[in-house]
């Protein structure tokens, strides 16, 4: 019996159950690599950090988005392949701390400073929605609170990105910041030193606002992925299986053999539809 494939054996069982008339269904082949129950994240979360505080904020933000966002990715780890990494996502959420307080440029003290005016200048990401977040100390550095977030914002804006996620200055105690655009902060600003207890609510409210601004909507810039070929819908029966249909004795032998070794689903005959289901 080893010459019969499982598919032919199944046809034999169906043929025997139906008195010689097989009910043939069309099952598309499994795509290469198998099926995935997880949707591809549409939001890429990237951050730079020196002490770990910005990473902690990135983790909170990604968790609030759920499966819509990637795991946070440290920008230092993707230098040299930033274009390829950004291209994986429809839109971006990016974050930075501030260390070079008061400096005109490269104020983050992280890997962002290394790529702002070099690798990032070659990116083709115009049209992507981008939201920025940053950390700073609004008491000790009240005149330069989270300055680096402003530079992060401006670099992406200069590349043609659609900047979203602006927030109110209400509830903060700073005197000045290079992250102010008009009357608003250019993104979500957090203070893990003086207002850590407000971080969770600020993150939740910000993510909710980003969802309303359409951050889950495609910018149209993502590279389309070719769909896997769809199997023909015409029923097909292997030629060898026709022998089973014509030889009831052989069919019964195969059925007996399969019953000894089969596992998994068992055929179910529905008398109302007159079909055998698997």
XYZ file of N, CA and C in Angstrom:
834
model
N 0.814 -1.212 0.000
C 0.000 0.000 0.000
C 0.847 1.261 0.000
N 2.134 1.115 0.161
C 2.994 2.286 0.270
C 3.046 3.101 -1.008
N 2.561 2.535 -2.127
C 2.609 3.270 -3.383
C 1.525 4.321 -3.469
N 0.579 4.288 -2.523
C -0.521 5.263 -2.561
C -0.180 6.455 -1.685
N -0.319 7.645 -2.243
C -0.050 8.859 -1.465
C -1.215 9.119 -0.532
N -1.001 9.882 0.558
C -2.102 10.217 1.474
C -3.254 10.902 0.763
N -2.942 11.734 -0.223
C -4.010 12.443 -0.935
C -4.897 11.473 -1.678
N -4.262 10.437 -2.321
C -5.054 9.453 -3.068
C -5.856 8.601 -2.100
N -5.254 8.277 -0.948
C -5.969 7.483 0.044
C -7.202 8.221 0.536
N -7.080 9.523 0.732
C -8.221 10.321 1.163
C -9.314 10.302 0.122
N -8.933 10.417 -1.148
C -9.920 10.343 -2.219
C -10.616 8.992 -2.212
N -9.847 7.962 -1.893
C -10.437 6.632 -1.849
C -11.504 6.545 -0.770
N -11.201 7.126 0.411
C -12.182 7.109 1.504
C -13.436 7.855 1.110
N -13.244 9.025 0.463
C -14.399 9.813 0.033
C -15.211 9.037 -0.993
N -14.506 8.374 -1.924
C -15.200 7.619 -2.963
C -16.013 6.497 -2.355
N -15.417 5.791 -1.381
C -16.130 4.679 -0.757
C -17.329 5.164 0.031
N -17.136 6.290 0.759
C -18.237 6.825 1.570
C -19.394 7.269 0.711
N -19.107 7.727 -0.504
C -20.159 8.225 -1.367
C -20.619 7.213 -2.394
N -20.250 5.942 -2.203
C -20.684 4.918 -3.135
C -19.994 5.033 -4.482
N -18.787 5.570 -4.489
C -18.051 5.651 -5.741
C -18.022 7.047 -6.315
N -18.767 7.997 -5.746
C -18.774 9.370 -6.239
C -18.000 10.247 -5.273
N -16.871 10.748 -5.705
C -16.034 11.559 -4.825
C -16.493 12.997 -4.823
N -16.441 13.612 -3.632
C -16.673 15.054 -3.507
C -15.310 15.706 -3.444
N -14.929 16.445 -4.470
C -13.592 17.000 -4.572
C -13.630 18.476 -4.226
N -12.808 18.894 -3.260
C -12.692 20.302 -2.914
C -11.393 20.835 -3.464
N -11.319 22.150 -3.601
C -10.109 22.798 -4.089
C -9.401 23.460 -2.925
N -8.202 23.046 -2.640
C -7.428 23.604 -1.546
C -6.193 24.246 -2.130
N -6.056 25.558 -1.941
C -4.883 26.255 -2.457
C -3.648 25.773 -1.712
N -2.503 25.669 -2.396
C -1.280 25.230 -1.735
C -0.846 26.206 -0.659
N -0.202 25.701 0.386
C 0.307 26.543 1.469
C 1.411 27.436 0.927
N 1.367 28.730 1.210
C 2.420 29.619 0.732
C 3.768 29.213 1.301
N 4.818 29.507 0.548
C 6.161 29.209 1.030
C 6.379 29.898 2.368
N 6.907 29.152 3.330
C 7.147 29.739 4.640
C 6.011 29.524 5.610
N 4.869 28.971 5.112
C 3.752 28.682 5.994
C 2.917 29.908 6.282
N 1.906 29.726 7.134
C 0.990 30.797 7.484
C 1.449 31.488 8.755
N 1.133 32.749 8.873
C 1.422 33.484 10.100
C 0.131 34.081 10.624
N -0.107 33.905 11.917
C -1.308 34.450 12.526
C -1.098 35.894 12.977
N 0.143 36.361 12.909
C 0.454 37.708 13.352
C 0.507 38.647 12.159
N -0.205 39.753 12.256
C -0.169 40.739 11.189
C 1.164 41.477 11.224
N 1.632 41.878 10.041
C 2.873 42.639 9.975
C 2.640 44.021 10.575
N 3.473 44.442 11.519
C 3.297 45.773 12.117
C 3.370 46.864 11.053
N 2.507 47.874 11.153
C 2.538 48.977 10.194
C 3.328 50.163 10.712
N 3.661 50.149 12.017
C 4.389 51.255 12.635
C 5.752 50.764 13.119
N 6.802 51.435 12.684
C 8.129 51.119 13.180
C 8.491 52.055 14.317
N 8.908 51.501 15.446
C 9.281 52.301 16.609
C 10.805 52.281 16.742
N 11.431 53.443 16.595
C 12.883 53.563 16.662
C 13.265 54.570 17.746
N 14.389 54.329 18.400
C 14.797 55.230 19.478
C 16.317 55.265 19.592
N 16.809 56.341 20.209
C 18.197 56.424 20.630
C 18.202 56.569 22.137
N 19.210 56.053 22.810
C 19.238 56.151 24.264
C 20.664 56.123 24.777
N 20.875 56.725 25.933
C 22.178 56.693 26.590
C 22.096 55.981 27.933
N 21.007 56.187 28.649
C 20.865 55.587 29.980
C 19.776 54.522 30.038
N 18.972 54.409 28.974
C 17.898 53.419 28.965
C 16.519 54.004 29.168
N 16.422 55.266 29.579
C 15.112 55.866 29.853
C 14.270 56.010 28.580
N 14.910 56.374 27.467
C 14.162 56.526 26.218
C 13.704 55.168 25.705
N 14.497 54.139 25.950
C 14.079 52.783 25.573
C 12.846 52.371 26.367
N 12.830 52.698 27.660
C 11.661 52.364 28.483
C 10.415 53.062 27.956
N 10.568 54.305 27.529
C 9.431 55.029 26.956
C 8.994 54.384 25.648
N 9.960 53.964 24.835
C 9.638 53.316 23.562
C 8.871 52.019 23.789
N 9.249 51.284 24.828
C 8.542 50.042 25.150
C 7.092 50.316 25.549
N 6.874 51.374 26.339
C 5.511 51.732 26.729
C 4.670 52.108 25.513
N 5.269 52.863 24.607
C 4.552 53.310 23.412
C 4.207 52.125 22.520
N 5.174 51.246 22.295
C 4.931 50.079 21.448
C 3.859 49.184 22.053
N 3.901 49.011 23.370
C 2.898 48.176 24.041
C 1.505 48.773 23.902
N 1.414 50.095 23.935
C 0.111 50.755 23.807
C -0.475 50.562 22.410
N 0.376 50.522 21.410
C -0.092 50.258 20.038
C -0.459 48.795 19.838
N 0.137 47.905 20.615
C -0.115 46.483 20.446
C 0.558 45.954 19.190
N -0.130 45.039 18.493
C 0.452 44.374 17.329
C 0.643 45.311 16.143
N 0.115 46.521 16.227
C 0.274 47.468 15.124
C 1.688 48.036 15.050
N 2.449 47.905 16.138
C 3.790 48.484 16.189
C 4.847 47.401 16.325
N 6.030 47.716 15.827
C 7.164 46.809 15.968
C 7.690 46.837 17.399
N 8.531 45.881 17.715
C 9.299 45.989 18.941
C 10.225 47.193 18.784
N 10.495 47.941 19.852
C 11.381 49.100 19.721
C 12.759 48.706 19.191
N 13.274 49.515 18.272
C 14.548 49.238 17.611
C 15.506 50.383 17.908
N 16.660 50.064 18.490
C 17.637 51.108 18.803
C 18.337 51.547 17.526
N 18.403 52.839 17.286
C 18.920 53.364 16.037
C 20.392 52.991 15.834
N 21.155 52.861 16.917
C 22.566 52.462 16.799
C 22.714 51.102 16.115
N 21.715 50.239 16.297
C 21.807 48.877 15.783
C 21.515 48.775 14.295
N 20.976 49.837 13.698
C 20.615 49.755 12.273
C 21.373 50.779 11.434
N 22.394 51.402 11.993
C 23.196 52.318 11.196
C 23.794 51.570 10.008
N 23.697 52.179 8.845
C 24.157 51.528 7.628
C 23.042 50.831 6.876
N 21.910 50.590 7.527
C 20.764 49.938 6.870
C 19.462 50.633 7.245
N 19.565 51.928 7.544
C 18.391 52.685 7.981
C 17.309 52.699 6.913
N 17.692 52.880 5.658
C 16.702 52.927 4.572
C 15.900 51.633 4.513
N 16.583 50.508 4.593
C 15.900 49.215 4.529
C 14.999 49.006 5.732
N 15.441 49.447 6.899
C 14.638 49.271 8.112
C 13.388 50.148 8.079
N 13.537 51.394 7.699
C 12.382 52.288 7.628
C 11.380 51.824 6.572
N 11.888 51.219 5.497
C 11.014 50.792 4.402
C 10.086 49.646 4.800
N 10.361 49.002 5.910
C 9.528 47.879 6.355
C 8.179 48.343 6.900
N 8.064 49.646 7.201
C 6.879 50.134 7.896
C 6.215 51.271 7.124
N 4.898 51.339 7.243
C 4.161 52.423 6.599
C 4.498 53.763 7.235
N 4.549 53.785 8.567
C 4.773 55.027 9.299
C 5.706 54.775 10.470
N 6.212 55.851 11.069
C 7.260 55.723 12.080
C 6.944 56.515 13.348
N 7.390 55.971 14.479
C 7.418 56.688 15.750
C 8.872 56.656 16.209
N 9.460 57.830 16.434
C 10.902 57.893 16.721
C 11.144 58.735 17.965
N 12.133 58.325 18.760
C 12.361 59.021 20.019
C 13.825 59.248 20.345
N 14.078 60.240 21.193
C 15.445 60.606 21.559
C 15.500 61.261 22.935
N 16.618 61.122 23.629
C 16.862 61.935 24.825
C 17.566 63.225 24.408
N 17.883 64.060 25.365
C 18.670 65.277 25.107
C 19.875 65.278 26.035
N 21.068 65.392 25.448
C 22.279 65.438 26.255
C 23.108 66.689 25.978
N 23.297 66.996 24.709
C 24.104 68.174 24.376
C 23.246 69.426 24.500
N 22.831 69.704 25.711
C 21.893 70.789 25.989
C 22.415 72.133 25.488
N 21.582 72.823 24.745
C 21.929 74.150 24.271
C 22.694 74.162 22.968
N 23.173 73.012 22.494
C 23.904 72.954 21.228
C 22.944 73.223 20.072
N 23.498 73.694 18.966
C 22.654 73.988 17.808
C 22.296 72.721 17.046
N 23.217 71.766 16.984
C 22.998 70.541 16.219
C 23.461 69.325 17.019
N 22.952 68.168 16.615
C 23.359 66.879 17.189
C 23.296 66.901 18.706
N 22.088 67.115 19.198
C 21.882 67.317 20.633
C 21.480 66.051 21.387
N 21.311 64.921 20.678
C 20.761 63.744 21.347
C 21.787 62.977 22.165
N 23.058 62.999 21.753
C 24.056 62.183 22.429
C 23.882 60.708 22.134
N 23.186 60.378 21.021
C 22.941 58.984 20.639
C 23.301 58.776 19.171
N 22.986 57.607 18.675
C 23.267 57.278 17.282
C 22.547 58.150 16.275
N 21.470 58.826 16.691
C 20.788 59.732 15.763
C 21.770 60.783 15.241
N 22.629 61.288 16.131
C 23.566 62.341 15.743
C 24.499 61.890 14.620
N 24.755 60.583 14.570
C 25.691 60.053 13.583
C 25.084 59.944 12.185
N 23.756 59.958 12.093
C 23.127 59.722 10.781
C 22.265 60.882 10.278
N 21.973 61.868 11.130
C 21.111 62.974 10.732
C 21.533 63.605 9.408
N 22.817 63.948 9.301
C 23.284 64.746 8.169
C 24.197 63.938 7.251
N 24.049 62.621 7.324
C 24.796 61.731 6.436
C 23.844 60.701 5.846
N 23.687 59.562 6.490
C 22.869 58.477 5.955
C 21.409 58.878 5.745
N 20.849 59.636 6.662
C 19.436 59.981 6.539
C 19.155 60.923 5.377
N 20.146 61.655 4.936
C 19.926 62.588 3.837
C 19.668 61.887 2.511
N 19.956 60.592 2.444
C 19.728 59.818 1.221
C 18.418 59.039 1.261
N 17.648 59.200 2.325
C 16.405 58.441 2.455
C 15.316 58.983 1.530
N 14.498 58.075 1.041
C 13.336 58.437 0.235
C 12.088 58.033 1.010
N 11.720 58.844 1.967
C 10.596 58.502 2.856
C 9.530 59.590 2.858
N 9.528 60.419 1.843
C 8.526 61.486 1.766
C 7.127 60.889 1.798
N 6.254 61.497 2.583
C 4.875 61.038 2.674
C 4.585 60.157 3.870
N 5.616 59.562 4.462
C 5.373 58.748 5.649
C 4.904 59.641 6.797
N 3.969 59.131 7.583
C 3.591 59.838 8.812
C 4.635 59.515 9.881
N 5.132 60.545 10.536
C 6.155 60.368 11.570
C 5.754 61.148 12.810
N 5.843 60.496 13.960
C 5.588 61.143 15.246
C 6.844 60.997 16.096
N 7.227 62.072 16.781
C 8.449 62.037 17.588
C 8.120 62.123 19.072
N 8.984 61.528 19.888
C 8.876 61.668 21.332
C 10.277 61.871 21.897
N 10.350 62.497 23.069
C 11.654 62.764 23.645
C 11.601 62.881 25.150
N 12.756 62.709 25.768
C 12.872 62.827 27.212
C 13.814 63.961 27.579
N 13.521 64.592 28.722
C 14.362 65.670 29.201
C 14.055 65.977 30.661
N 14.851 66.843 31.225
C 14.692 67.270 32.622
C 14.263 68.737 32.613
N 12.980 68.983 32.870
C 12.432 70.334 32.737
C 12.759 71.249 33.917
N 13.309 70.698 34.985
C 13.673 71.517 36.143
C 15.156 71.911 36.080
N 16.015 70.935 35.931
C 17.449 71.220 35.890
C 17.857 71.945 34.616
N 17.130 71.662 33.528
C 17.448 72.295 32.244
C 16.185 72.957 31.692
N 15.612 73.834 32.483
C 14.315 74.418 32.152
C 14.338 75.276 30.894
N 15.508 75.804 30.523
C 15.587 76.644 29.324
C 15.921 75.840 28.073
N 16.219 74.575 28.249
C 16.571 73.715 27.106
C 15.875 72.363 27.207
N 14.632 72.392 27.678
C 13.932 71.133 27.942
C 13.725 70.319 26.660
N 14.275 69.112 26.641
C 14.092 68.161 25.537
C 14.407 68.791 24.182
N 15.444 69.608 24.134
C 15.812 70.292 22.887
C 16.002 69.340 21.710
N 16.599 68.172 21.956
C 16.949 67.263 20.868
C 15.727 66.749 20.113
N 14.571 66.721 20.774
C 13.349 66.256 20.098
C 13.013 67.166 18.929
N 13.305 68.445 19.074
C 13.049 69.384 17.983
C 13.892 69.086 16.764
N 15.155 68.736 16.967
C 16.025 68.414 15.834
C 15.566 67.129 15.150
N 15.188 66.147 15.957
C 14.671 64.892 15.404
C 13.465 65.171 14.505
N 12.573 66.002 15.001
C 11.393 66.406 14.234
C 11.789 67.084 12.927
N 12.707 68.021 13.012
C 13.053 68.826 11.843
C 13.739 68.013 10.743
N 14.552 67.040 11.133
C 15.232 66.217 10.134
C 14.215 65.412 9.337
N 13.251 64.800 10.026
C 12.236 64.018 9.307
C 11.340 64.932 8.472
N 11.009 66.076 9.004
C 10.172 67.012 8.248
C 10.883 67.464 6.979
N 12.190 67.678 7.060
C 12.949 68.127 5.885
C 13.002 67.063 4.798
N 12.736 65.809 5.169
C 12.740 64.709 4.204
C 11.364 64.496 3.577
N 10.432 65.381 3.895
C 9.103 65.302 3.283
C 8.104 64.457 4.035
N 8.411 64.101 5.269
C 7.479 63.305 6.064
C 6.335 64.176 6.576
N 5.188 63.536 6.803
C 4.046 64.237 7.379
C 4.140 64.109 8.895
N 4.430 65.196 9.570
C 4.648 65.158 11.003
C 3.318 65.248 11.756
N 3.125 64.331 12.690
C 1.895 64.296 13.481
C 2.275 64.129 14.959
N 1.275 64.186 15.837
C 1.516 63.913 17.243
C 1.949 65.105 18.077
N 1.616 66.314 17.645
C 1.957 67.508 18.428
C 1.137 67.515 19.720
N 1.718 68.052 20.799
C 1.044 68.018 22.099
C 1.092 69.383 22.797
N 0.214 69.547 23.751
C 0.119 70.800 24.505
C 1.263 70.929 25.514
N 1.620 72.183 25.811
C 2.630 72.452 26.839
C 2.031 72.502 28.244
N 0.727 72.390 28.332
C 0.069 72.453 29.643
C 0.563 71.342 30.566
N 0.832 71.685 31.818
C 1.248 70.698 32.807
C 2.741 70.564 32.950
N 3.509 71.303 32.142
C 4.975 71.257 32.234
C 5.489 72.518 32.947
N 6.731 72.457 33.419
C 7.291 73.564 34.187
C 8.546 74.153 33.538
N 8.755 73.897 32.278
C 9.930 74.406 31.573
C 9.785 75.903 31.292
N 10.896 76.525 30.950
C 10.867 77.933 30.539
C 10.995 78.074 29.026
N 11.753 77.179 28.407
C 11.944 77.252 26.953
C 12.351 75.870 26.437
N 12.162 75.673 25.138
C 12.548 74.410 24.527
C 12.649 74.583 23.013
N 13.654 73.970 22.413
C 13.776 73.977 20.952
C 12.804 72.998 20.312
N 11.983 72.357 21.106
C 10.987 71.415 20.597
C 9.606 72.042 20.465
N 9.519 73.355 20.688
C 8.226 74.037 20.560
C 8.039 74.514 19.124
N 6.872 74.184 18.566
C 6.491 74.647 17.235
C 5.151 75.359 17.369
N 5.172 76.689 17.182
C 3.963 77.462 17.457
C 3.728 77.472 18.952
N 2.540 77.021 19.375
C 2.224 76.944 20.799
C 2.330 75.521 21.335
N 2.765 74.579 20.489
C 2.750 73.161 20.867
C 4.149 72.567 20.873
N 4.298 71.487 21.632
C 5.484 70.658 21.490
C 5.357 69.898 20.168
N 6.487 69.633 19.513
C 6.448 68.949 18.218
C 6.209 67.449 18.358
N 6.029 66.965 19.574
C 5.759 65.550 19.806
C 5.447 65.326 21.268
N 5.583 64.091 21.721
C 5.345 63.755 23.125
C 6.631 63.974 23.914
N 6.605 64.859 24.901
C 7.764 65.079 25.753
C 7.502 64.483 27.130
N 8.466 63.722 27.616
C 8.356 63.049 28.902
C 9.495 63.495 29.825
N 9.211 63.463 31.104
C 10.216 63.820 32.102
C 10.237 62.718 33.150
N 11.188 61.789 32.985
C 11.275 60.645 33.881
C 11.922 61.010 35.213
N 12.413 62.236 35.327
C 13.066 62.682 36.558
C 12.069 63.366 37.490
N 11.282 64.280 36.946
C 10.417 65.114 37.781
C 8.927 64.769 37.675
N 8.520 64.119 36.597
C 7.093 63.822 36.428
C 6.877 62.380 35.938
N 7.626 61.472 36.492
C 7.536 60.073 36.072
C 6.128 59.518 36.250
N 5.421 59.989 37.274
C 4.074 59.483 37.548
C 3.071 59.853 36.463
N 3.432 60.796 35.599
C 2.530 61.211 34.521
C 2.814 60.492 33.205
N 3.878 59.711 33.183
C 4.311 59.099 31.927
C 3.260 58.172 31.326
N 2.704 57.261 32.111
C 1.743 56.287 31.572
C 0.551 56.968 30.907
N -0.032 57.935 31.609
C -1.198 58.620 31.051
C -0.824 59.431 29.815
N 0.334 60.056 29.843
C 0.758 60.830 28.671
C 0.945 59.928 27.457
N 1.512 58.757 27.675
C 1.699 57.804 26.567
C 0.345 57.338 26.032
N -0.551 56.948 26.926
C -1.867 56.472 26.497
C -2.604 57.544 25.701
N -2.606 58.762 26.195
C -3.312 59.844 25.504
C -2.673 60.165 24.146
N -1.360 60.097 24.104
C -0.652 60.401 22.855
C -0.937 59.358 21.781
N -0.862 58.094 22.162
C -1.137 57.014 21.207
C -2.574 57.111 20.703
N -3.501 57.400 21.604
C -4.898 57.566 21.187
C -5.029 58.697 20.176
N -4.289 59.775 20.389
C -4.312 60.903 19.463
C -3.716 60.531 18.107
N -2.629 59.754 18.129
C -2.000 59.323 16.876
C -2.942 58.433 16.064
N -3.682 57.595 16.748
C -4.641 56.737 16.048
C -5.710 57.581 15.364
N -6.152 58.633 16.024
C -7.138 59.528 15.416
C -6.550 60.283 14.225
N -5.238 60.533 14.272
C -4.574 61.234 13.180
C -4.235 60.314 12.007
N -4.574 59.040 12.149
C -4.402 58.116 11.023
C -3.050 57.479 10.891
N -2.353 57.259 11.994
C -1.020 56.682 11.889
C -1.036 55.242 11.393
N -2.179 54.581 11.488
C -2.270 53.207 10.985
C -2.562 53.147 9.488
N -2.881 54.287 8.911
C -3.190 54.315 7.483
C -1.906 54.336 6.675
N -1.903 53.598 5.587
C -0.720 53.539 4.738
C -0.474 54.877 4.071
N 0.790 55.244 3.980
C 1.160 56.485 3.316
C 1.240 56.322 1.816
N 1.163 55.049 1.376
C 1.272 54.779 -0.058
C 2.703 54.650 -0.525
N 3.660 54.768 0.406
C 5.064 54.701 0.025
C 5.640 53.302 0.196
N 4.915 52.441 0.888
C 5.456 51.117 1.142
C 5.585 50.330 -0.158
N 6.631 49.531 -0.251
C 6.848 48.714 -1.446
C 5.832 47.596 -1.476
N 5.042 47.472 -2.562
C 4.039 46.416 -2.616
C 4.688 45.042 -2.664
N 4.054 44.090 -2.012
C 4.540 42.722 -2.012
C 3.662 41.895 -2.927
N 4.279 41.189 -3.863
C 3.516 40.389 -4.818
C 2.773 39.284 -4.089
N 1.509 39.123 -4.428
C 0.709 38.080 -3.801
C 1.119 36.718 -4.332
N 1.001 35.706 -3.489
C 1.327 34.348 -3.916
C 0.326 33.893 -4.958
N 0.762 33.120 -5.971
C -0.163 32.631 -7.002
C -1.291 31.847 -6.377
N -2.491 32.041 -6.893
C -3.659 31.331 -6.395
C -3.886 30.102 -7.245
N -4.125 28.986 -6.603
C -4.329 27.748 -7.332
C -5.578 27.832 -8.192
N -5.582 27.110 -9.296
C -6.734 27.067 -10.185
C -7.944 26.545 -9.431
N -9.107 27.105 -9.734
C -10.331 26.686 -9.056
C -10.977 25.477 -9.713
N -10.400 24.986 -10.816
C -10.967 23.826 -11.486
C -10.648 22.566 -10.699
N -11.646 21.730 -10.376
C -11.383 20.500 -9.622
C -10.414 19.619 -10.377
N -9.489 19.012 -9.625
C -8.535 18.110 -10.253
C -8.448 16.834 -9.444
N -8.402 15.715 -10.113
C -8.251 14.422 -9.467
C -7.085 13.718 -10.117
N -6.133 13.231 -9.321
C -5.001 12.532 -9.882
C -5.483 11.313 -10.659
N -4.791 11.073 -11.766
C -5.216 9.976 -12.642
C -5.188 8.657 -11.903
N -4.177 8.465 -11.059
C -4.066 7.198 -10.334
C -5.255 6.965 -9.425
N -5.887 8.031 -8.975
C -7.017 7.877 -8.063
C -8.213 7.264 -8.754
N -8.288 7.406 -10.070
C -9.438 6.866 -10.788
C -9.501 5.356 -10.670
N -8.341 4.710 -10.442
C -8.334 3.260 -10.256
C -9.131 2.890 -9.024
N -9.001 3.730 -7.978
C -9.722 3.470 -6.745
C -11.227 3.546 -6.979
N -11.649 4.530 -7.764
C -13.075 4.705 -7.987
C -13.685 3.497 -8.684
N -12.923 2.873 -9.567
C -13.463 1.772 -10.365
C -13.313 0.422 -9.677
N -12.471 0.338 -8.671
C -12.207 -0.939 -8.011
C -12.603 -0.833 -6.546
N -13.822 -1.241 -6.216
C -14.333 -1.113 -4.862
C -13.526 -1.936 -3.871
N -13.047 -3.117 -4.281
C -12.269 -3.980 -3.393
C -10.967 -3.289 -3.000
N -10.290 -2.692 -4.016
C -9.048 -1.982 -3.747
C -9.296 -0.793 -2.846
N -10.408 -0.112 -3.062
C -10.737 1.040 -2.231
C -10.912 0.622 -0.779
N -11.585 -0.480 -0.549
C -11.805 -0.958 0.815
C -10.489 -1.344 1.476
N -9.548 -1.916 0.686
C -8.239 -2.265 1.236
C -7.487 -1.007 1.686
N -7.582 0.046 0.855
C -6.898 1.286 1.198
C -7.516 1.914 2.436
N -8.841 1.868 2.505
C -9.536 2.421 3.665
C -9.079 1.724 4.943
N -8.982 0.425 4.888
C -8.561 -0.337 6.062
C -7.146 0.027 6.463
N -6.261 0.199 5.456
C -4.873 0.549 5.739
C -4.766 1.932 6.359
N -5.520 2.889 5.813
C -5.477 4.256 6.319
C -5.990 4.326 7.741
N -7.031 3.538 8.044
C -7.594 3.546 9.393
C -6.562 3.126 10.434
N -5.601 2.298 10.028
C -4.586 1.836 10.966
C -3.556 2.914 11.294
N -3.316 3.811 10.336
C -2.193 4.752 10.472
C -2.576 6.209 10.524
N -3.806 6.559 10.145
C -4.153 7.964 10.009
C -4.237 8.659 11.361
N -4.022 9.938 11.338
C -4.176 10.785 12.516
C -4.695 12.130 12.067
N -5.183 12.917 12.972
C -5.673 14.243 12.601
C -7.163 14.222 12.357
N -7.619 14.971 11.354
C -9.033 15.119 11.099
C -9.636 13.841 10.523
N -10.894 13.602 10.850
C -11.648 12.463 10.345
C -12.782 12.985 9.485
N -13.058 12.278 8.398
C -14.110 12.719 7.487
C -15.455 12.773 8.200
N -16.265 13.761 7.827
C -17.599 13.916 8.410
C -18.592 14.091 7.277
N -19.548 13.170 7.171
C -20.566 13.245 6.121
C -21.774 13.996 6.642
N -22.171 15.059 5.927
C -23.316 15.870 6.300
C -24.501 15.455 5.429
N -25.492 14.765 5.997
C -26.631 14.287 5.195
C -27.489 15.412 4.629
N -27.430 16.611 5.264
C -28.259 17.734 4.793
C -27.691 18.333 3.510
N -26.349 18.368 3.437
C -25.724 18.929 2.223
C -25.271 17.856 1.250
N -25.301 16.574 1.709
C -24.848 15.446 0.901
C -23.393 15.612 0.509
N -22.578 16.155 1.477
C -21.153 16.338 1.209
C -20.332 15.769 2.350
N -19.163 15.272 1.987
C -18.201 14.808 2.978
C -17.204 15.927 3.225
N -17.064 16.343 4.497
C -16.215 17.470 4.839
C -14.967 16.987 5.556
N -13.883 17.751 5.393
C -12.608 17.440 6.061
C -12.170 18.619 6.886
